[in-house]
Amino acid sequence: MKYYSRRLVKHEHLNPAGSLFGGQLLSWIDEEAAIFAGCQMKSRSHVTKLISEINFMTPAKLGDVIEFGLELISTGHTSITVRCEVRNKQTLAPIVSIDKMVFVNVNEAGLPVPHGATANAA
Ligand SMILES: CCCCCCCCCCCCCCCC(=O)SCCNC(=O)CCNC(=O)[C@H](O)C(C)(C)COP(=O)(O)OP(=O)(O)OC[C@H]1O[C@@H](n2cnc3c(N)ncnc32)[C@H](O)[C@@H]1OP(=O)(O)O
């Protein structure tokens, strides 16, 4: 798995318990994974179809730098499936893992269309 980008956990990202809000993290993951999927499929027009079980393993805290790992799992006709792991950049502690995120290439009408990707392009 390759780690692509990093984010700093700031005050505005915290939940009342003082750790990174899960919804904020999922928003970042969806964006990071969608860009990764776009690079794989050479597409600027794709949607998130499915996100599998999300395992929040350890909390991220104020001032932590976290990094996003993404890996191509499989390639279909109109879709690709990727795996995501987020970890603490300094300690390498795993923060969250998602085994399966499916992205579908769509046309102007929002209907699935073949993407033609066959290999890792990110
Ligand atoms: C040059 C490059 C630069 C890149 C730079 C990128 C910049 C740009 C990045 C920004 C990118 C923004 C990314 C926004 C991310 C959202 O925010 S998307 C918003 C949330 N998502 C949605 O609203 C999607 C709503 N769902 C739908 O519209 C429809 O369900 C879909 C996705 C069009 C699929 O329709 P469908 O009738 O289910 O289609 P169907 O033909 O049955 O299946 C299509 C494919 O999905 C698979 N599939 C369907 N259901 C499932 C399932 N339950 N499980 C697994 N696979 C499934 C099928 O197997 C099939 O795959 P293939 O075998 O063809 O590979």
PDB file of C-alpha atoms and ligand atoms in Angstrom:
ATOM      1  CA  MET A   1       0.000   0.000   0.000  1.00  0.00           C
ATOM      2  CA  LYS A   2       1.238   3.475  -0.908  1.00  0.00           C
ATOM      3  CA  TYR A   3       0.539   6.543   1.233  1.00  0.00           C
ATOM      4  CA  TYR A   4      -0.456   9.577  -0.817  1.00  0.00           C
ATOM      5  CA  SER A   5      -1.303  12.607   1.229  1.00  0.00           C
ATOM      6  CA  ARG A   6      -1.295  14.038   4.714  1.00  0.00           C
ATOM      7  CA  ARG A   7      -3.551  16.196   6.864  1.00  0.00           C
ATOM      8  CA  LEU A   8      -3.025  18.030  10.119  1.00  0.00           C
ATOM      9  CA  VAL A   9      -5.685  17.513  12.812  1.00  0.00           C
ATOM     10  CA  LYS A  10      -6.798  20.977  13.935  1.00  0.00           C
ATOM     11  CA  HIS A  11      -9.287  22.299  16.498  1.00  0.00           C
ATOM     12  CA  GLU A  12     -12.120  22.491  13.987  1.00  0.00           C
ATOM     13  CA  HIS A  13     -11.789  18.761  13.257  1.00  0.00           C
ATOM     14  CA  LEU A  14     -12.341  17.580  16.836  1.00  0.00           C
ATOM     15  CA  ASN A  15     -15.343  15.916  18.450  1.00  0.00           C
ATOM     16  CA  PRO A  16     -16.451  16.682  22.035  1.00  0.00           C
ATOM     17  CA  ALA A  17     -14.117  13.959  23.300  1.00  0.00           C
ATOM     18  CA  GLY A  18     -11.158  15.870  21.854  1.00  0.00           C
ATOM     19  CA  SER A  19     -10.289  13.419  19.119  1.00  0.00           C
ATOM     20  CA  LEU A  20     -10.759  13.574  15.363  1.00  0.00           C
ATOM     21  CA  PHE A  21     -14.459  13.549  14.421  1.00  0.00           C
ATOM     22  CA  GLY A  22     -15.265  10.362  12.503  1.00  0.00           C
ATOM     23  CA  GLY A  23     -17.388  12.176   9.927  1.00  0.00           C
ATOM     24  CA  GLN A  24     -14.531  14.529   9.147  1.00  0.00           C
ATOM     25  CA  LEU A  25     -12.220  11.594   8.618  1.00  0.00           C
ATOM     26  CA  LEU A  26     -14.718   9.847   6.339  1.00  0.00           C
ATOM     27  CA  SER A  27     -15.095  13.015   4.286  1.00  0.00           C
ATOM     28  CA  TRP A  28     -11.332  13.182   3.799  1.00  0.00           C
ATOM     29  CA  ILE A  29     -11.188   9.476   2.941  1.00  0.00           C
ATOM     30  CA  ASP A  30     -13.958   9.777   0.342  1.00  0.00           C
ATOM     31  CA  GLU A  31     -12.153  12.697  -1.298  1.00  0.00           C
ATOM     32  CA  GLU A  32      -8.729  11.038  -1.249  1.00  0.00           C
ATOM     33  CA  ALA A  33     -10.091   7.745  -2.526  1.00  0.00           C
ATOM     34  CA  ALA A  34     -12.163   9.464  -5.231  1.00  0.00           C
ATOM     35  CA  ILE A  35      -9.054  11.250  -6.542  1.00  0.00           C
ATOM     36  CA  PHE A  36      -7.158   7.951  -6.461  1.00  0.00           C
ATOM     37  CA  ALA A  37     -10.038   6.268  -8.322  1.00  0.00           C
ATOM     38  CA  GLY A  38     -10.104   9.084 -10.873  1.00  0.00           C
ATOM     39  CA  CYS A  39      -6.405   8.580 -11.554  1.00  0.00           C
ATOM     40  CA  GLN A  40      -6.905   4.832 -11.947  1.00  0.00           C
ATOM     41  CA  MET A  41      -9.892   5.193 -14.271  1.00  0.00           C
ATOM     42  CA  LYS A  42      -8.664   8.382 -15.960  1.00  0.00           C
ATOM     43  CA  SER A  43     -12.036   9.790 -15.085  1.00  0.00           C
ATOM     44  CA  ARG A  44     -13.293  13.065 -13.691  1.00  0.00           C
ATOM     45  CA  SER A  45     -16.822  11.745 -13.582  1.00  0.00           C
ATOM     46  CA  HIS A  46     -17.292   8.964 -11.091  1.00  0.00           C
ATOM     47  CA  VAL A  47     -19.269   8.313  -7.944  1.00  0.00           C
ATOM     48  CA  THR A  48     -18.789   6.423  -4.716  1.00  0.00           C
ATOM     49  CA  LYS A  49     -20.962   3.318  -4.943  1.00  0.00           C
ATOM     50  CA  LEU A  50     -20.048   1.390  -1.820  1.00  0.00           C
ATOM     51  CA  ILE A  51     -18.007   1.751   1.352  1.00  0.00           C
ATOM     52  CA  SER A  52     -17.588  -1.470   3.297  1.00  0.00           C
ATOM     53  CA  GLU A  53     -17.166  -1.883   7.036  1.00  0.00           C
ATOM     54  CA  ILE A  54     -15.212   0.963   8.604  1.00  0.00           C
ATOM     55  CA  ASN A  55     -12.906   0.021  11.448  1.00  0.00           C
ATOM     56  CA  PHE A  56     -11.891   2.947  13.651  1.00  0.00           C
ATOM     57  CA  MET A  57      -8.868   1.513  15.435  1.00  0.00           C
ATOM     58  CA  THR A  58      -7.204   4.331  17.351  1.00  0.00           C
ATOM     59  CA  PRO A  59      -8.183   7.985  17.795  1.00  0.00           C
ATOM     60  CA  ALA A  60      -6.280  10.814  16.138  1.00  0.00           C
ATOM     61  CA  LYS A  61      -5.634  13.825  18.376  1.00  0.00           C
ATOM     62  CA  LEU A  62      -5.085  17.539  18.002  1.00  0.00           C
ATOM     63  CA  GLY A  63      -1.774  18.206  16.261  1.00  0.00           C
ATOM     64  CA  ASP A  64      -1.466  14.714  14.815  1.00  0.00           C
ATOM     65  CA  VAL A  65      -0.442  14.393  11.196  1.00  0.00           C
ATOM     66  CA  ILE A  66      -2.309  11.583   9.496  1.00  0.00           C
ATOM     67  CA  GLU A  67      -1.661  10.006   6.124  1.00  0.00           C
ATOM     68  CA  PHE A  68      -3.892   8.209   3.664  1.00  0.00           C
ATOM     69  CA  GLY A  69      -2.945   4.884   2.106  1.00  0.00           C
ATOM     70  CA  LEU A  70      -4.759   3.600  -0.945  1.00  0.00           C
ATOM     71  CA  GLU A  71      -4.460   0.439  -2.964  1.00  0.00           C
ATOM     72  CA  LEU A  72      -6.224  -0.863  -6.059  1.00  0.00           C
ATOM     73  CA  ILE A  73      -7.934  -4.140  -5.226  1.00  0.00           C
ATOM     74  CA  SER A  74      -9.780  -4.951  -8.423  1.00  0.00           C
ATOM     75  CA  THR A  75     -10.866  -3.490 -11.726  1.00  0.00           C
ATOM     76  CA  GLY A  76     -14.236  -4.091 -13.366  1.00  0.00           C
ATOM     77  CA  HIS A  77     -15.867  -2.748 -16.527  1.00  0.00           C
ATOM     78  CA  THR A  78     -17.363   0.420 -15.065  1.00  0.00           C
ATOM     79  CA  SER A  79     -16.061   0.195 -11.506  1.00  0.00           C
ATOM     80  CA  ILE A  80     -12.924  -0.186  -9.475  1.00  0.00           C
ATOM     81  CA  THR A  81     -12.472  -1.328  -5.899  1.00  0.00           C
ATOM     82  CA  VAL A  82      -9.876   0.183  -3.611  1.00  0.00           C
ATOM     83  CA  ARG A  83      -8.719  -0.394  -0.050  1.00  0.00           C
ATOM     84  CA  CYS A  84      -7.905   2.429   2.335  1.00  0.00           C
ATOM     85  CA  GLU A  85      -5.849   2.688   5.499  1.00  0.00           C
ATOM     86  CA  VAL A  86      -5.242   5.856   7.462  1.00  0.00           C
ATOM     87  CA  ARG A  87      -2.395   5.978   9.945  1.00  0.00           C
ATOM     88  CA  ASN A  88      -0.572   8.378  12.227  1.00  0.00           C
ATOM     89  CA  LYS A  89       2.393   9.718  10.253  1.00  0.00           C
ATOM     90  CA  GLN A  90       4.703   9.873  13.272  1.00  0.00           C
ATOM     91  CA  THR A  91       3.804   6.740  15.236  1.00  0.00           C
ATOM     92  CA  LEU A  92       2.392   4.718  12.304  1.00  0.00           C
ATOM     93  CA  ALA A  93      -0.511   3.735  14.570  1.00  0.00           C
ATOM     94  CA  PRO A  94      -3.448   2.584  12.421  1.00  0.00           C
ATOM     95  CA  ILE A  95      -6.392   4.978  12.710  1.00  0.00           C
ATOM     96  CA  VAL A  96      -8.944   3.504  10.358  1.00  0.00           C
ATOM     97  CA  SER A  97      -9.169   0.807   7.746  1.00  0.00           C
ATOM     98  CA  ILE A  98     -11.731   0.219   5.017  1.00  0.00           C
ATOM     99  CA  ASP A  99     -11.397  -2.999   3.063  1.00  0.00           C
ATOM    100  CA  LYS A 100     -13.543  -2.032   0.125  1.00  0.00           C
ATOM    101  CA  MET A 101     -14.540   1.222  -1.557  1.00  0.00           C
ATOM    102  CA  VAL A 102     -16.229   0.895  -4.948  1.00  0.00           C
ATOM    103  CA  PHE A 103     -16.218   3.781  -7.438  1.00  0.00           C
ATOM    104  CA  VAL A 104     -18.257   3.746 -10.642  1.00  0.00           C
ATOM    105  CA  ASN A 105     -17.421   5.712 -13.768  1.00  0.00           C
ATOM    106  CA  VAL A 106     -20.565   7.509 -14.977  1.00  0.00           C
ATOM    107  CA  ASN A 107     -21.679   9.523 -18.000  1.00  0.00           C
ATOM    108  CA  GLU A 108     -23.510  12.887 -18.031  1.00  0.00           C
ATOM    109  CA  ALA A 109     -26.751  11.116 -17.199  1.00  0.00           C
ATOM    110  CA  GLY A 110     -25.161   9.486 -14.152  1.00  0.00           C
ATOM    111  CA  LEU A 111     -25.244   6.043 -15.739  1.00  0.00           C
ATOM    112  CA  PRO A 112     -22.337   3.575 -15.496  1.00  0.00           C
ATOM    113  CA  VAL A 113     -19.986   3.565 -18.488  1.00  0.00           C
ATOM    114  CA  PRO A 114     -16.794   1.555 -19.103  1.00  0.00           C
ATOM    115  CA  HIS A 115     -13.614   3.211 -17.872  1.00  0.00           C
ATOM    116  CA  GLY A 116     -11.053   1.106 -19.691  1.00  0.00           C
ATOM    117  CA  ALA A 117      -8.553   1.091 -16.820  1.00  0.00           C
ATOM    118  CA  THR A 118      -6.646  -2.118 -16.278  1.00  0.00           C
ATOM    119  CA  ALA A 119      -3.584  -1.237 -14.215  1.00  0.00           C
ATOM    120  CA  ASN A 120      -2.494   0.895 -11.286  1.00  0.00           C
ATOM    121  CA  ALA A 121      -2.105   4.486 -12.495  1.00  0.00           C
ATOM    122  CA  ALA A 122      -1.906   6.588  -9.300  1.00  0.00           C
TER     123      ALA A 122
HETATM  124  C1  LIG B   1      -7.276  12.280 -15.347  1.00  0.00           C
HETATM  125  C2  LIG B   1      -7.710  11.861 -13.962  1.00  0.00           C
HETATM  126  C3  LIG B   1      -7.734  12.892 -12.927  1.00  0.00           C
HETATM  127  C4  LIG B   1      -8.512  12.477 -11.743  1.00  0.00           C
HETATM  128  C5  LIG B   1      -8.951  13.608 -10.975  1.00  0.00           C
HETATM  129  C6  LIG B   1     -10.187  13.291 -10.279  1.00  0.00           C
HETATM  130  C7  LIG B   1     -10.860  14.543  -9.846  1.00  0.00           C
HETATM  131  C8  LIG B   1     -12.251  14.288  -9.463  1.00  0.00           C
HETATM  132  C9  LIG B   1     -12.323  13.750  -8.143  1.00  0.00           C
HETATM  133  C10 LIG B   1     -13.596  14.121  -7.509  1.00  0.00           C
HETATM  134  C11 LIG B   1     -14.537  13.012  -7.637  1.00  0.00           C
HETATM  135  C12 LIG B   1     -15.722  13.296  -6.846  1.00  0.00           C
HETATM  136  C13 LIG B   1     -16.269  12.029  -6.313  1.00  0.00           C
HETATM  137  C14 LIG B   1     -17.556  12.311  -5.668  1.00  0.00           C
HETATM  138  C15 LIG B   1     -17.902  11.207  -4.732  1.00  0.00           C
HETATM  139  C16 LIG B   1     -19.300  11.392  -4.314  1.00  0.00           C
HETATM  140  O1  LIG B   1     -19.627  12.185  -3.478  1.00  0.00           O
HETATM  141  S1  LIG B   1     -20.468  10.448  -5.122  1.00  0.00           S
HETATM  142  C17 LIG B   1     -21.953  10.758  -4.218  1.00  0.00           C
HETATM  143  C18 LIG B   1     -22.445   9.528  -3.542  1.00  0.00           C
HETATM  144  N1  LIG B   1     -22.734   8.475  -4.515  1.00  0.00           N
HETATM  145  C19 LIG B   1     -23.853   8.487  -5.259  1.00  0.00           C
HETATM  146  O2  LIG B   1     -24.675   9.384  -5.199  1.00  0.00           O
HETATM  147  C20 LIG B   1     -24.035   7.314  -6.169  1.00  0.00           C
HETATM  148  C21 LIG B   1     -25.498   6.913  -6.255  1.00  0.00           C
HETATM  149  N2  LIG B   1     -25.628   5.633  -6.979  1.00  0.00           N
HETATM  150  C22 LIG B   1     -25.808   5.617  -8.304  1.00  0.00           C
HETATM  151  O3  LIG B   1     -25.924   6.644  -8.965  1.00  0.00           O
HETATM  152  C23 LIG B   1     -25.858   4.251  -8.960  1.00  0.00           C
HETATM  153  O4  LIG B   1     -26.038   3.263  -7.970  1.00  0.00           O
HETATM  154  C24 LIG B   1     -24.572   3.957  -9.760  1.00  0.00           C
HETATM  155  C25 LIG B   1     -23.309   4.193  -8.943  1.00  0.00           C
HETATM  156  C26 LIG B   1     -24.534   4.812 -11.023  1.00  0.00           C
HETATM  157  C27 LIG B   1     -24.521   2.483 -10.158  1.00  0.00           C
HETATM  158  O5  LIG B   1     -25.718   2.183 -10.760  1.00  0.00           O
HETATM  159  P1  LIG B   1     -26.164   0.649 -10.873  1.00  0.00           P
HETATM  160  O6  LIG B   1     -27.479   0.622 -11.542  1.00  0.00           O
HETATM  161  O7  LIG B   1     -25.988  -0.027  -9.562  1.00  0.00           O
HETATM  162  O8  LIG B   1     -25.106   0.119 -11.876  1.00  0.00           O
HETATM  163  P2  LIG B   1     -24.724  -1.365 -12.243  1.00  0.00           P
HETATM  164  O9  LIG B   1     -24.627  -1.359 -13.727  1.00  0.00           O
HETATM  165  O10 LIG B   1     -25.596  -2.382 -11.580  1.00  0.00           O
HETATM  166  O11 LIG B   1     -23.256  -1.516 -11.604  1.00  0.00           O
HETATM  167  C28 LIG B   1     -22.236  -0.681 -12.016  1.00  0.00           C
HETATM  168  C29 LIG B   1     -20.956  -1.192 -11.420  1.00  0.00           C
HETATM  169  O12 LIG B   1     -21.033  -1.086 -10.005  1.00  0.00           O
HETATM  170  C30 LIG B   1     -20.811  -2.360  -9.413  1.00  0.00           C
HETATM  171  N3  LIG B   1     -21.673  -2.468  -8.250  1.00  0.00           N
HETATM  172  C31 LIG B   1     -22.981  -2.174  -8.189  1.00  0.00           C
HETATM  173  N4  LIG B   1     -23.435  -2.404  -6.960  1.00  0.00           N
HETATM  174  C32 LIG B   1     -22.392  -2.839  -6.233  1.00  0.00           C
HETATM  175  C33 LIG B   1     -22.227  -3.239  -4.896  1.00  0.00           C
HETATM  176  N5  LIG B   1     -23.254  -3.243  -4.027  1.00  0.00           N
HETATM  177  N6  LIG B   1     -21.013  -3.623  -4.489  1.00  0.00           N
HETATM  178  C34 LIG B   1     -19.963  -3.635  -5.331  1.00  0.00           C
HETATM  179  N7  LIG B   1     -20.052  -3.250  -6.631  1.00  0.00           N
HETATM  180  C35 LIG B   1     -21.260  -2.877  -7.062  1.00  0.00           C
HETATM  181  C36 LIG B   1     -21.187  -3.372 -10.471  1.00  0.00           C
HETATM  182  O13 LIG B   1     -20.540  -4.615 -10.260  1.00  0.00           O
HETATM  183  C37 LIG B   1     -20.702  -2.669 -11.712  1.00  0.00           C
HETATM  184  O14 LIG B   1     -19.302  -2.804 -11.818  1.00  0.00           O
HETATM  185  P3  LIG B   1     -18.557  -3.363 -13.169  1.00  0.00           P
HETATM  186  O15 LIG B   1     -18.753  -4.825 -13.165  1.00  0.00           O
HETATM  187  O16 LIG B   1     -19.191  -2.701 -14.354  1.00  0.00           O
HETATM  188  O17 LIG B   1     -17.135  -2.960 -12.986  1.00  0.00           O
END
